[in-house]
Amino acid sequence: MIIRKSPAELEKMRKSGLLVHRVLNSLADMVTEGMTTMELENAAAKMIADAGARPAFKGYFSAAAGTRYPYVLCTSVNEQIVHGMPSTRIALKKGDVISIDTGVQLDGYYGDSAITVGVGEITPSLGRLLEVTKQSLEMAIDKVREGNRLFDICATVQKHVEENGYSIVREFVGHGIGTSLHEEPQVPNYVDRNNENPRLKEGMVLAIEPMVNLGRPQSKVLSDRWTAVSQDGSVSAHFEHCVAVTKDGPWVLTRP
Ligand code: MF3
Ligand code: CO
């Protein structure tokens, strides 16, 4: 069942969304050569605590991993796709790309968003990967309208990514979001005719999160049981926004 949110609930999700935006924006500004991903983690933890919110990922139990996720952020560098863990031993180098993903719970409601940024100057090839991934999310956001169906979102991401010669990661998907971090429906970045294709209705909120590899689509999870990497070692990009279906069209809760 897809839970639809009232206007009052959407206002609460808006507050969570804007906090997540503010955190990611600050972290993007902080990213510099030589810093460790744990410095980003510590800054995010402080901002979220100062805002009176609860970090959504820290303590989140994944049945697949069999453990609770230990951090506020996922920091996935280069060939890491998602769920990379902040570490004092991971220092950013010029030319790296880092996906920063975070979520909060505020007044009962979740917000969840991710960005991928370059460390200093990155190659044109990586710049294009980030640009196309971000574009695929923007094009999908425009499909979050009453009367459209879930597959309109999935197909839009897949088409734009594949037309540009990149690969869609299949093993991880977007999701509904509300009073839980993960609600129905799953939001894959590709069309699978075996899945359900519900009509989008006012009050639904979707976390759309394309994960795009420069090379082959296959992924694997490292022995830490969380970090997902591309099997071929190619760089991966990830952007995410929470988007509500409203009478006036898509409402991106995770940006101003
Ligand atoms: N944006 C990701 C998601 O919604 C991040 C989850 S990390 C976890 O699935 F630790 F919470 F699992
Ligand atoms: Co998410």
Short mmCIF file of C-alpha atoms and ligand atoms in Angstrom, two decimals:
data_model
loop_
_atom_site.label_atom_id
_atom_site.label_comp_id
_atom_site.label_asym_id
_atom_site.label_seq_id
_atom_site.Cartn_x
_atom_site.Cartn_y
_atom_site.Cartn_z
CA MET A 1 0.00 0.00 0.00
CA ILE A 2 1.28 3.45 -0.93
CA ILE A 3 0.68 5.91 1.92
CA ARG A 4 -0.55 9.32 0.77
CA LYS A 5 0.31 12.37 2.87
CA SER A 6 -2.00 15.24 3.80
CA PRO A 7 -0.92 18.84 3.14
CA ALA A 8 -0.04 19.16 6.86
CA GLU A 9 2.15 16.04 6.62
CA LEU A 10 3.83 17.36 3.49
CA GLU A 11 4.70 20.55 5.39
CA LYS A 12 6.48 18.39 7.97
CA MET A 13 8.31 16.48 5.26
CA ARG A 14 9.27 19.83 3.78
CA LYS A 15 11.05 20.74 7.03
CA SER A 16 12.99 17.47 6.99
CA GLY A 17 13.76 17.96 3.32
CA LEU A 18 15.11 21.49 3.77
CA LEU A 19 17.33 20.35 6.64
CA VAL A 20 18.80 17.60 4.48
CA HIS A 21 19.37 20.15 1.73
CA ARG A 22 21.14 22.51 4.12
CA VAL A 23 23.40 19.72 5.39
CA LEU A 24 24.34 18.51 1.88
CA ASN A 25 24.94 22.06 0.71
CA SER A 26 27.37 22.73 3.57
CA LEU A 27 29.15 19.42 3.02
CA ALA A 28 29.54 20.13 -0.71
CA ASP A 29 31.22 23.41 0.18
CA MET A 30 33.53 21.64 2.63
CA VAL A 31 34.77 18.99 0.18
CA THR A 32 38.49 19.55 -0.40
CA GLU A 33 41.53 17.57 -1.36
CA GLY A 34 43.20 15.92 1.64
CA MET A 35 40.22 15.88 3.99
CA THR A 36 38.82 12.59 5.24
CA THR A 37 35.27 11.40 4.82
CA MET A 38 35.01 11.21 8.63
CA GLU A 39 35.35 15.01 8.76
CA LEU A 40 32.22 15.25 6.61
CA GLU A 41 30.48 12.75 8.91
CA ASN A 42 31.31 14.76 12.03
CA ALA A 43 30.13 18.03 10.49
CA ALA A 44 26.85 16.45 9.39
CA ALA A 45 26.23 14.84 12.77
CA LYS A 46 26.63 18.23 14.46
CA MET A 47 24.34 20.08 12.03
CA ILE A 48 21.59 17.47 12.38
CA ALA A 49 21.84 17.41 16.17
CA ASP A 50 21.85 21.23 16.34
CA ALA A 51 18.65 21.25 14.27
CA GLY A 52 16.97 18.96 16.81
CA ALA A 53 16.63 16.16 14.27
CA ARG A 54 17.57 12.48 14.30
CA PRO A 55 19.93 11.09 11.67
CA ALA A 56 17.89 8.60 9.66
CA PHE A 57 20.67 6.24 8.60
CA LYS A 58 22.53 5.81 11.89
CA GLY A 59 21.25 2.63 13.51
CA TYR A 60 19.19 1.69 10.44
CA PHE A 61 18.96 -2.10 10.28
CA SER A 62 19.39 -3.75 6.92
CA ALA A 63 18.41 -7.39 6.65
CA ALA A 64 20.76 -7.74 3.67
CA ALA A 65 23.74 -6.49 5.69
CA GLY A 66 22.57 -8.11 8.93
CA THR A 67 23.87 -5.09 10.88
CA ARG A 68 22.87 -1.57 11.81
CA TYR A 69 24.40 1.18 9.68
CA PRO A 70 26.85 3.03 11.98
CA TYR A 71 26.97 6.53 10.44
CA VAL A 72 24.95 9.64 9.65
CA LEU A 73 26.28 9.78 6.08
CA CYS A 74 26.97 7.42 3.27
CA THR A 75 30.14 8.67 1.54
CA SER A 76 30.78 6.68 -1.63
CA VAL A 77 34.01 7.56 -3.44
CA ASN A 78 34.74 6.81 -7.13
CA GLU A 79 33.83 3.15 -7.88
CA GLN A 80 31.71 3.01 -4.71
CA ILE A 81 28.06 3.22 -5.76
CA VAL A 82 26.21 3.67 -2.46
CA HIS A 83 26.52 2.96 1.28
CA GLY A 84 30.25 3.76 1.50
CA MET A 85 31.15 4.35 5.14
CA PRO A 86 32.90 7.47 6.42
CA SER A 87 36.43 6.70 7.60
CA THR A 88 39.43 8.49 9.08
CA ARG A 89 41.49 6.43 6.61
CA ILE A 90 39.74 7.65 3.48
CA ALA A 91 41.30 10.95 2.36
CA LEU A 92 39.87 12.68 -0.71
CA LYS A 93 42.21 13.17 -3.65
CA LYS A 94 42.03 15.72 -6.46
CA GLY A 95 39.93 14.28 -9.29
CA ASP A 96 37.88 11.96 -7.06
CA VAL A 97 34.10 12.06 -7.10
CA ILE A 98 32.16 11.53 -3.89
CA SER A 99 28.48 10.74 -3.43
CA ILE A 100 27.19 12.12 -0.14
CA ASP A 101 23.84 10.68 0.94
CA THR A 102 22.02 11.55 4.15
CA GLY A 103 18.61 11.43 5.78
CA VAL A 104 16.94 12.93 8.82
CA GLN A 105 13.81 12.38 10.87
CA LEU A 106 12.18 15.54 12.20
CA ASP A 107 8.81 15.64 13.96
CA GLY A 108 8.21 12.04 12.85
CA TYR A 109 8.83 12.55 9.13
CA TYR A 110 11.84 11.62 7.02
CA GLY A 111 13.86 13.45 4.40
CA ASP A 112 16.51 11.77 2.23
CA SER A 113 18.77 13.21 -0.47
CA ALA A 114 22.11 12.64 -2.16
CA ILE A 115 24.54 14.56 -4.34
CA THR A 116 27.74 13.62 -6.15
CA VAL A 117 30.52 16.21 -6.33
CA GLY A 118 34.04 16.35 -7.68
CA VAL A 119 37.09 16.91 -5.50
CA GLY A 120 38.82 19.86 -7.13
CA GLU A 121 38.97 19.57 -10.89
CA ILE A 122 37.63 16.33 -12.38
CA THR A 123 38.07 14.95 -15.89
CA PRO A 124 35.52 15.96 -18.58
CA SER A 125 34.47 12.31 -18.73
CA LEU A 126 33.54 12.28 -15.04
CA GLY A 127 31.95 15.71 -15.35
CA ARG A 128 29.64 14.31 -18.04
CA LEU A 129 28.77 11.27 -15.91
CA LEU A 130 27.67 13.56 -13.05
CA GLU A 131 25.79 15.89 -15.40
CA VAL A 132 23.86 13.10 -17.13
CA THR A 133 22.97 11.42 -13.82
CA LYS A 134 21.70 14.71 -12.41
CA GLN A 135 19.76 15.40 -15.63
CA SER A 136 18.13 11.96 -15.44
CA LEU A 137 16.86 12.84 -11.95
CA GLU A 138 15.57 16.24 -13.10
CA MET A 139 13.76 14.67 -16.05
CA ALA A 140 12.24 12.04 -13.74
CA ILE A 141 11.12 14.72 -11.26
CA ASP A 142 9.10 16.32 -14.06
CA LYS A 143 7.12 13.05 -14.37
CA VAL A 144 5.95 13.15 -10.74
CA ARG A 145 2.43 14.23 -11.67
CA GLU A 146 -1.08 12.98 -11.02
CA GLY A 147 -2.21 10.72 -13.83
CA ASN A 148 1.28 9.54 -14.69
CA ARG A 149 2.46 6.11 -13.58
CA LEU A 150 5.52 4.89 -11.71
CA PHE A 151 7.02 3.48 -14.93
CA ASP A 152 7.06 6.99 -16.44
CA ILE A 153 9.68 7.84 -13.81
CA CYS A 154 11.64 4.60 -14.19
CA ALA A 155 11.65 4.80 -18.00
CA THR A 156 12.74 8.43 -18.05
CA VAL A 157 15.84 7.78 -15.93
CA GLN A 158 16.74 4.63 -17.84
CA LYS A 159 16.36 6.19 -21.30
CA HIS A 160 18.46 9.26 -20.57
CA VAL A 161 21.22 7.28 -18.88
CA GLU A 162 21.42 4.54 -21.51
CA GLU A 163 21.19 6.95 -24.45
CA ASN A 164 24.30 8.58 -23.06
CA GLY A 165 26.14 5.27 -22.89
CA TYR A 166 26.08 4.74 -19.14
CA SER A 167 24.66 1.87 -17.05
CA ILE A 168 21.82 1.76 -14.54
CA VAL A 169 22.58 -0.10 -11.32
CA ARG A 170 19.78 -2.64 -10.73
CA GLU A 171 20.46 -3.90 -7.23
CA PHE A 172 19.52 -0.65 -5.48
CA VAL A 173 16.36 1.38 -6.00
CA GLY A 174 14.52 4.46 -4.83
CA HIS A 175 11.53 4.27 -2.52
CA GLY A 176 8.45 5.84 -1.04
CA ILE A 177 9.16 7.87 2.11
CA GLY A 178 7.16 9.34 4.99
CA THR A 179 7.01 8.23 8.61
CA SER A 180 9.38 5.45 7.53
CA LEU A 181 12.60 5.93 5.57
CA HIS A 182 11.54 3.23 3.14
CA GLU A 183 7.90 2.86 2.16
CA GLU A 184 6.14 1.44 -0.86
CA PRO A 185 6.57 1.68 -3.75
CA GLN A 186 10.07 0.72 -4.78
CA VAL A 187 11.31 3.19 -7.41
CA PRO A 188 13.75 1.36 -9.72
CA ASN A 189 15.77 3.36 -12.22
CA TYR A 190 14.70 0.98 -14.97
CA VAL A 191 11.46 -0.55 -16.20
CA ASP A 192 10.75 -4.10 -15.12
CA ARG A 193 7.41 -5.23 -16.55
CA ASN A 194 7.13 -7.76 -13.70
CA ASN A 195 6.84 -4.92 -11.18
CA GLU A 196 3.67 -3.07 -10.34
CA ASN A 197 3.03 0.18 -12.14
CA PRO A 198 0.75 2.22 -9.87
CA ARG A 199 -0.82 5.48 -10.97
CA LEU A 200 0.64 8.50 -9.17
CA LYS A 201 -1.82 10.24 -6.86
CA GLU A 202 -1.81 13.47 -4.89
CA GLY A 203 0.07 13.11 -1.58
CA MET A 204 2.43 10.34 -2.66
CA VAL A 205 6.11 11.06 -1.92
CA LEU A 206 8.91 9.32 -3.81
CA ALA A 207 12.65 9.30 -3.14
CA ILE A 208 14.06 9.05 -6.66
CA GLU A 209 17.74 8.12 -6.71
CA PRO A 210 19.51 7.20 -9.95
CA MET A 211 22.73 5.24 -9.41
CA VAL A 212 24.73 5.27 -12.64
CA ASN A 213 27.95 3.51 -13.56
CA LEU A 214 30.38 4.80 -16.17
CA GLY A 215 31.09 1.20 -17.22
CA ARG A 216 29.14 -2.01 -16.71
CA PRO A 217 26.03 -2.11 -14.51
CA GLN A 218 27.01 -4.96 -12.20
CA SER A 219 27.67 -4.24 -8.53
CA LYS A 220 28.98 -6.16 -5.54
CA VAL A 221 29.00 -5.53 -1.80
CA LEU A 222 32.33 -5.43 0.06
CA SER A 223 33.15 -7.53 3.13
CA ASP A 224 32.00 -4.68 5.41
CA ARG A 225 28.54 -5.84 4.20
CA TRP A 226 27.47 -2.27 3.24
CA THR A 227 29.77 -0.66 0.66
CA ALA A 228 28.43 -1.32 -2.85
CA VAL A 229 30.99 -0.95 -5.65
CA SER A 230 30.92 -1.43 -9.41
CA GLN A 231 32.30 -4.86 -10.33
CA ASP A 232 34.42 -3.41 -13.14
CA GLY A 233 35.84 -0.66 -10.93
CA SER A 234 34.27 2.08 -13.04
CA VAL A 235 33.20 5.31 -11.35
CA SER A 236 29.58 5.62 -10.20
CA ALA A 237 27.36 8.66 -9.64
CA HIS A 238 24.28 9.08 -7.42
CA PHE A 239 21.76 11.89 -6.95
CA GLU A 240 18.55 11.75 -4.91
CA HIS A 241 15.56 13.96 -4.14
CA CYS A 242 12.27 13.43 -2.34
CA VAL A 243 9.39 14.53 -4.55
CA ALA A 244 5.70 14.92 -3.63
CA VAL A 245 2.79 14.61 -6.05
CA THR A 246 0.64 17.76 -5.71
CA LYS A 247 -2.25 19.33 -7.60
CA ASP A 248 0.30 21.87 -8.89
CA GLY A 249 2.78 19.25 -10.11
CA PRO A 250 6.02 17.93 -8.63
CA TRP A 251 7.15 19.42 -5.31
CA VAL A 252 10.82 18.71 -4.62
CA LEU A 253 10.89 18.66 -0.82
CA THR A 254 14.69 18.41 -0.56
CA ARG A 255 15.61 21.74 -2.12
CA PRO A 256 14.44 25.33 -1.68
N1 MF3 B 1 19.42 6.92 0.37
C1 MF3 B 1 19.64 5.54 0.77
C2 MF3 B 1 18.32 4.87 0.91
O1 MF3 B 1 17.35 5.51 1.02
C3 MF3 B 1 20.51 5.42 1.94
C4 MF3 B 1 20.19 4.43 3.00
S1 MF3 B 1 21.57 4.13 3.96
C5 MF3 B 1 21.04 3.24 5.29
O2 MF3 B 1 18.19 3.69 0.85
F1 MF3 B 1 22.00 3.15 6.13
F2 MF3 B 1 20.04 3.87 5.85
F3 MF3 B 1 20.63 2.08 4.89
CO CO B 2 16.98 6.95 -0.37
#
